[in-house]
Short mmCIF file of N, CA and C in Angstrom, two decimals:
data_model
loop_
_atom_site.label_atom_id
_atom_site.label_comp_id
_atom_site.label_asym_id
_atom_site.label_seq_id
_atom_site.Cartn_x
_atom_site.Cartn_y
_atom_site.Cartn_z
N UNK E 9 13.88 2.34 16.48
CA UNK E 9 12.67 1.56 16.39
C UNK E 9 12.85 0.52 15.35
N UNK E 10 12.54 -0.69 15.65
CA UNK E 10 12.65 -1.82 14.72
C UNK E 10 11.36 -2.61 14.69
N UNK E 11 11.17 -3.31 13.60
CA UNK E 11 10.01 -4.21 13.54
C UNK E 11 10.55 -5.60 13.22
N UNK E 12 9.98 -6.56 13.93
CA UNK E 12 10.28 -7.96 13.76
C UNK E 12 9.01 -8.56 13.17
N UNK E 13 9.13 -9.01 11.96
CA UNK E 13 7.96 -9.54 11.25
C UNK E 13 7.97 -11.05 11.30
N UNK E 14 6.84 -11.63 11.75
CA UNK E 14 6.72 -13.11 11.83
C UNK E 14 5.81 -13.51 10.67
N UNK E 15 6.37 -14.13 9.66
CA UNK E 15 5.65 -14.50 8.42
C UNK E 15 5.05 -15.87 8.56
N UNK E 16 4.21 -16.22 7.60
CA UNK E 16 3.71 -17.59 7.47
C UNK E 16 2.42 -17.85 8.22
N UNK E 17 1.72 -16.81 8.64
CA UNK E 17 0.44 -17.00 9.30
C UNK E 17 -0.66 -17.02 8.23
N UNK E 18 -1.43 -18.06 8.21
CA UNK E 18 -2.45 -18.23 7.18
C UNK E 18 -3.75 -17.52 7.50
N UNK E 19 -3.85 -16.99 8.72
CA UNK E 19 -5.05 -16.27 9.08
C UNK E 19 -4.69 -15.22 10.18
N UNK E 20 -5.63 -14.30 10.35
CA UNK E 20 -5.45 -13.35 11.44
C UNK E 20 -5.48 -14.05 12.77
N UNK E 21 -6.34 -15.03 12.92
CA UNK E 21 -6.44 -15.77 14.18
C UNK E 21 -5.14 -16.46 14.51
N UNK E 22 -4.47 -17.03 13.48
CA UNK E 22 -3.20 -17.69 13.70
C UNK E 22 -2.13 -16.68 14.16
N UNK E 23 -2.11 -15.54 13.54
CA UNK E 23 -1.14 -14.48 13.90
C UNK E 23 -1.44 -14.00 15.32
N UNK E 24 -2.68 -13.78 15.64
CA UNK E 24 -3.01 -13.35 16.99
C UNK E 24 -2.67 -14.39 18.04
N UNK E 25 -2.78 -15.67 17.66
CA UNK E 25 -2.42 -16.76 18.58
C UNK E 25 -0.94 -16.80 18.93
N UNK E 26 -0.09 -16.21 18.09
CA UNK E 26 1.33 -16.16 18.39
C UNK E 26 1.68 -15.06 19.38
N UNK E 27 0.79 -14.14 19.56
CA UNK E 27 1.11 -13.00 20.48
C UNK E 27 1.39 -13.45 21.89
N UNK E 28 0.64 -14.36 22.43
CA UNK E 28 0.85 -14.76 23.84
C UNK E 28 2.20 -15.42 24.07
N UNK E 29 2.64 -16.38 23.30
CA UNK E 29 3.97 -16.93 23.55
C UNK E 29 5.09 -15.91 23.35
N UNK E 30 4.95 -15.00 22.40
CA UNK E 30 5.94 -13.97 22.19
C UNK E 30 5.91 -12.97 23.36
N UNK E 31 4.71 -12.63 23.79
CA UNK E 31 4.55 -11.75 24.95
C UNK E 31 5.24 -12.31 26.18
N UNK E 32 5.04 -13.62 26.44
CA UNK E 32 5.69 -14.28 27.59
C UNK E 32 7.21 -14.28 27.46
N UNK E 33 7.72 -14.42 26.25
CA UNK E 33 9.15 -14.32 25.99
C UNK E 33 9.70 -12.95 26.37
N UNK E 34 9.01 -11.91 25.88
CA UNK E 34 9.47 -10.55 26.09
C UNK E 34 9.25 -10.07 27.53
N UNK E 35 8.22 -10.53 28.14
CA UNK E 35 7.85 -10.07 29.44
C UNK E 35 7.36 -11.20 30.35
N UNK E 36 8.28 -12.04 30.84
CA UNK E 36 7.86 -13.17 31.62
C UNK E 36 7.22 -12.80 32.96
N UNK E 37 7.49 -11.61 33.42
CA UNK E 37 6.92 -11.10 34.68
C UNK E 37 6.22 -9.77 34.37
N UNK E 38 4.88 -9.82 34.05
CA UNK E 38 4.18 -8.60 33.69
C UNK E 38 4.11 -7.57 34.82
N UNK E 39 4.44 -8.00 36.04
CA UNK E 39 4.38 -7.08 37.22
C UNK E 39 5.76 -6.53 37.56
N UNK E 40 6.71 -6.60 36.64
CA UNK E 40 8.05 -6.14 36.88
C UNK E 40 8.07 -4.62 37.10
N UNK E 41 9.14 -4.16 37.68
CA UNK E 41 9.37 -2.71 37.84
C UNK E 41 9.74 -2.14 36.50
N UNK E 42 9.11 -1.05 36.12
CA UNK E 42 9.45 -0.42 34.80
C UNK E 42 10.83 0.19 34.86
N UNK E 43 11.44 0.46 33.74
CA UNK E 43 10.94 0.24 32.37
C UNK E 43 11.20 -1.17 31.89
N UNK E 44 10.51 -1.57 30.83
CA UNK E 44 10.73 -2.85 30.20
C UNK E 44 12.15 -2.86 29.63
N UNK E 45 12.76 -4.02 29.69
CA UNK E 45 14.07 -4.11 29.05
C UNK E 45 14.01 -3.75 27.57
N UNK E 46 13.00 -4.25 26.88
CA UNK E 46 12.76 -3.90 25.50
C UNK E 46 11.31 -3.58 25.33
N UNK E 47 10.92 -2.27 25.32
CA UNK E 47 9.53 -1.91 25.08
C UNK E 47 9.06 -2.48 23.70
N UNK E 48 7.83 -3.02 23.68
CA UNK E 48 7.37 -3.70 22.51
C UNK E 48 5.90 -3.49 22.31
N UNK E 49 5.44 -3.74 21.09
CA UNK E 49 4.05 -3.61 20.76
C UNK E 49 3.74 -4.49 19.53
N UNK E 50 2.52 -4.97 19.42
CA UNK E 50 2.13 -5.79 18.25
C UNK E 50 1.21 -5.02 17.32
N UNK E 51 1.26 -5.39 16.05
CA UNK E 51 0.31 -4.98 15.02
C UNK E 51 0.26 -6.09 14.01
N UNK E 52 -0.69 -6.03 13.08
CA UNK E 52 -0.80 -7.01 12.01
C UNK E 52 -0.53 -6.32 10.68
N UNK E 53 -0.09 -7.07 9.72
CA UNK E 53 0.13 -6.54 8.38
C UNK E 53 -0.07 -7.65 7.31
N UNK E 54 0.01 -7.26 6.08
CA UNK E 54 0.00 -8.25 4.99
C UNK E 54 1.35 -8.90 4.81
N UNK E 55 1.37 -10.14 4.51
CA UNK E 55 2.62 -10.84 4.36
C UNK E 55 3.09 -10.79 2.90
N UNK E 56 4.05 -9.87 2.65
CA UNK E 56 4.57 -9.71 1.28
C UNK E 56 5.35 -10.93 0.81
N UNK E 57 5.76 -11.79 1.73
CA UNK E 57 6.55 -12.97 1.35
C UNK E 57 5.67 -14.15 0.96
N UNK E 58 4.34 -14.02 1.12
CA UNK E 58 3.45 -15.13 0.83
C UNK E 58 3.47 -15.40 -0.66
N UNK E 59 3.17 -16.65 -1.01
CA UNK E 59 3.11 -17.02 -2.46
C UNK E 59 1.99 -16.25 -3.12
N UNK E 60 2.13 -15.97 -4.40
CA UNK E 60 1.08 -15.28 -5.16
C UNK E 60 -0.22 -16.04 -5.01
N UNK E 61 -1.27 -15.30 -4.83
CA UNK E 61 -2.62 -15.87 -4.73
C UNK E 61 -2.99 -16.35 -3.36
N UNK E 62 -2.05 -16.38 -2.45
CA UNK E 62 -2.35 -16.83 -1.09
C UNK E 62 -2.41 -15.60 -0.17
N UNK E 63 -3.53 -15.36 0.45
CA UNK E 63 -3.61 -14.28 1.41
C UNK E 63 -2.98 -14.75 2.72
N UNK E 64 -2.09 -13.98 3.23
CA UNK E 64 -1.46 -14.33 4.48
C UNK E 64 -1.28 -13.09 5.34
N UNK E 65 -1.22 -13.32 6.60
CA UNK E 65 -1.03 -12.25 7.57
C UNK E 65 0.32 -12.36 8.22
N UNK E 66 0.88 -11.23 8.53
CA UNK E 66 2.16 -11.20 9.27
C UNK E 66 1.92 -10.55 10.61
N UNK E 67 2.48 -11.11 11.66
CA UNK E 67 2.45 -10.47 12.96
C UNK E 67 3.66 -9.61 13.06
N UNK E 68 3.48 -8.33 13.36
CA UNK E 68 4.55 -7.38 13.42
C UNK E 68 4.76 -7.02 14.86
N UNK E 69 6.00 -7.22 15.33
CA UNK E 69 6.41 -6.90 16.68
C UNK E 69 7.26 -5.65 16.59
N UNK E 70 6.87 -4.56 17.13
CA UNK E 70 7.70 -3.35 17.18
C UNK E 70 8.47 -3.38 18.46
N UNK E 71 9.74 -3.02 18.38
CA UNK E 71 10.59 -2.97 19.56
C UNK E 71 11.38 -1.64 19.55
N UNK E 72 11.54 -1.13 20.72
CA UNK E 72 12.37 0.09 20.95
C UNK E 72 13.70 -0.42 21.49
N UNK E 73 14.68 -0.53 20.63
CA UNK E 73 15.95 -1.13 21.02
C UNK E 73 17.01 -0.80 19.99
N UNK E 74 18.23 -1.07 20.30
CA UNK E 74 19.33 -0.95 19.30
C UNK E 74 19.15 -1.99 18.25
N UNK E 75 19.79 -1.84 17.12
CA UNK E 75 19.77 -2.79 16.08
C UNK E 75 20.26 -4.16 16.56
N UNK E 76 21.30 -4.14 17.35
CA UNK E 76 21.87 -5.40 17.84
C UNK E 76 20.90 -6.09 18.78
N UNK E 77 20.26 -5.34 19.64
CA UNK E 77 19.31 -5.93 20.59
C UNK E 77 18.07 -6.42 19.85
N UNK E 78 17.61 -5.68 18.81
CA UNK E 78 16.47 -6.11 18.02
C UNK E 78 16.78 -7.45 17.33
N UNK E 79 18.04 -7.63 16.84
CA UNK E 79 18.41 -8.86 16.19
C UNK E 79 18.41 -10.01 17.22
N UNK E 80 18.84 -9.73 18.45
CA UNK E 80 18.81 -10.76 19.51
C UNK E 80 17.36 -11.17 19.83
N UNK E 81 16.47 -10.16 19.95
CA UNK E 81 15.08 -10.45 20.17
C UNK E 81 14.52 -11.32 19.05
N UNK E 82 14.83 -10.98 17.82
CA UNK E 82 14.35 -11.75 16.67
C UNK E 82 14.80 -13.19 16.77
N UNK E 83 16.05 -13.41 17.16
CA UNK E 83 16.55 -14.79 17.32
C UNK E 83 15.73 -15.53 18.38
N UNK E 84 15.37 -14.84 19.48
CA UNK E 84 14.58 -15.44 20.54
C UNK E 84 13.18 -15.77 20.01
N UNK E 85 12.63 -14.84 19.21
CA UNK E 85 11.29 -15.03 18.67
C UNK E 85 11.30 -16.26 17.73
N UNK E 86 12.34 -16.42 16.95
CA UNK E 86 12.46 -17.60 16.06
C UNK E 86 12.36 -18.87 16.86
N UNK E 87 12.99 -18.91 18.00
CA UNK E 87 12.91 -20.05 18.87
C UNK E 87 11.51 -20.35 19.38
N UNK E 88 10.72 -19.35 19.52
CA UNK E 88 9.34 -19.50 20.06
C UNK E 88 8.39 -19.90 18.94
N UNK E 89 8.49 -19.29 17.73
CA UNK E 89 7.49 -19.50 16.69
C UNK E 89 7.83 -20.69 15.79
N UNK E 90 9.05 -21.18 15.87
CA UNK E 90 9.42 -22.36 15.11
C UNK E 90 10.02 -22.05 13.77
N UNK E 91 10.63 -23.06 13.19
CA UNK E 91 11.36 -22.94 11.92
C UNK E 91 10.47 -22.72 10.70
N UNK E 92 9.23 -23.05 10.80
CA UNK E 92 8.37 -22.92 9.61
C UNK E 92 7.87 -21.52 9.33
N UNK E 93 8.09 -20.61 10.27
CA UNK E 93 7.68 -19.22 10.13
C UNK E 93 8.91 -18.33 9.99
N UNK E 94 9.19 -17.77 8.83
CA UNK E 94 10.35 -16.86 8.73
C UNK E 94 10.15 -15.60 9.61
N UNK E 95 11.25 -15.19 10.22
CA UNK E 95 11.23 -13.98 11.09
C UNK E 95 12.28 -13.04 10.50
N UNK E 96 11.80 -11.82 10.21
CA UNK E 96 12.73 -10.81 9.64
C UNK E 96 12.78 -9.57 10.56
N UNK E 97 13.88 -8.87 10.47
CA UNK E 97 14.10 -7.63 11.25
C UNK E 97 14.40 -6.51 10.32
N UNK E 98 13.81 -5.35 10.55
CA UNK E 98 14.15 -4.17 9.75
C UNK E 98 13.82 -2.94 10.57
N UNK E 99 14.35 -1.80 10.14
CA UNK E 99 14.02 -0.52 10.81
C UNK E 99 12.52 -0.26 10.54
N UNK E 100 11.87 0.19 11.56
CA UNK E 100 10.46 0.57 11.42
C UNK E 100 10.33 1.85 10.62
N UNK E 101 9.20 1.97 9.94
CA UNK E 101 8.96 3.20 9.20
C UNK E 101 8.88 4.40 10.14
N UNK E 102 9.28 5.54 9.71
CA UNK E 102 9.20 6.76 10.49
C UNK E 102 7.80 6.95 11.09
N UNK E 103 7.77 7.18 12.40
CA UNK E 103 6.50 7.39 13.05
C UNK E 103 5.78 6.14 13.53
N UNK E 104 6.22 4.99 13.04
CA UNK E 104 5.60 3.72 13.45
C UNK E 104 6.13 3.36 14.84
N UNK E 105 5.27 2.92 15.72
CA UNK E 105 5.60 2.51 17.06
C UNK E 105 6.20 3.64 17.93
N UNK E 106 5.87 4.85 17.62
CA UNK E 106 6.36 5.98 18.44
C UNK E 106 5.91 5.91 19.88
N UNK E 107 4.78 5.22 20.11
CA UNK E 107 4.30 5.10 21.47
C UNK E 107 5.30 4.32 22.33
N UNK E 108 6.11 3.49 21.75
CA UNK E 108 7.15 2.75 22.50
C UNK E 108 8.21 3.66 23.04
N UNK E 109 8.64 4.59 22.25
CA UNK E 109 9.63 5.54 22.75
C UNK E 109 9.06 6.35 23.89
N UNK E 110 7.86 6.78 23.76
CA UNK E 110 7.19 7.57 24.83
C UNK E 110 6.98 6.68 26.08
N UNK E 111 6.60 5.44 25.86
CA UNK E 111 6.42 4.51 27.01
C UNK E 111 7.77 4.37 27.76
N UNK E 112 8.90 4.19 26.99
CA UNK E 112 10.17 4.05 27.61
C UNK E 112 10.57 5.30 28.41
N UNK E 113 10.36 6.48 27.82
CA UNK E 113 10.71 7.76 28.49
C UNK E 113 9.90 7.91 29.77
N UNK E 114 8.59 7.60 29.72
CA UNK E 114 7.72 7.74 30.83
C UNK E 114 8.11 6.77 31.95
N UNK E 115 8.29 5.50 31.58
CA UNK E 115 8.66 4.53 32.60
C UNK E 115 9.99 4.79 33.23
N UNK E 116 10.92 5.26 32.44
CA UNK E 116 12.27 5.59 32.94
C UNK E 116 12.21 6.76 33.94
N UNK E 117 11.40 7.75 33.61
CA UNK E 117 11.22 8.89 34.48
C UNK E 117 10.61 8.50 35.83
N UNK E 118 9.62 7.61 35.78
CA UNK E 118 8.98 7.12 36.97
C UNK E 118 9.96 6.34 37.83
N UNK E 119 10.82 5.53 37.21
CA UNK E 119 11.77 4.72 37.95
C UNK E 119 12.81 5.57 38.60
N UNK E 120 13.21 6.68 37.96
CA UNK E 120 14.24 7.56 38.53
C UNK E 120 13.71 8.47 39.63
N UNK E 121 12.39 8.55 39.76
CA UNK E 121 11.80 9.43 40.78
C UNK E 121 11.94 8.81 42.14
#
């Protein structure tokens, strides 16, 4: 499980506005046959990289993928959100985004049936 953090959002609304272009990147065909190539989910967090005194929001994209694949997805996300927003990749905290692993197992089982 990895998290891809999109920094530089000055408001929650700005962070939420980035979800749709990233969603289209990850899943251009929402009606595809499961499982997703890279199961993903969004959440919001505080931007620790923001300058002191500036409240900022970070859009957190959780992905169920290998470290190499998560890095590839982060590179693609950088292309979508632009150069002014830093994008970082790190291992997700234990228990975070566990629903993605379950989603992958469920979809994979359905596909094999």
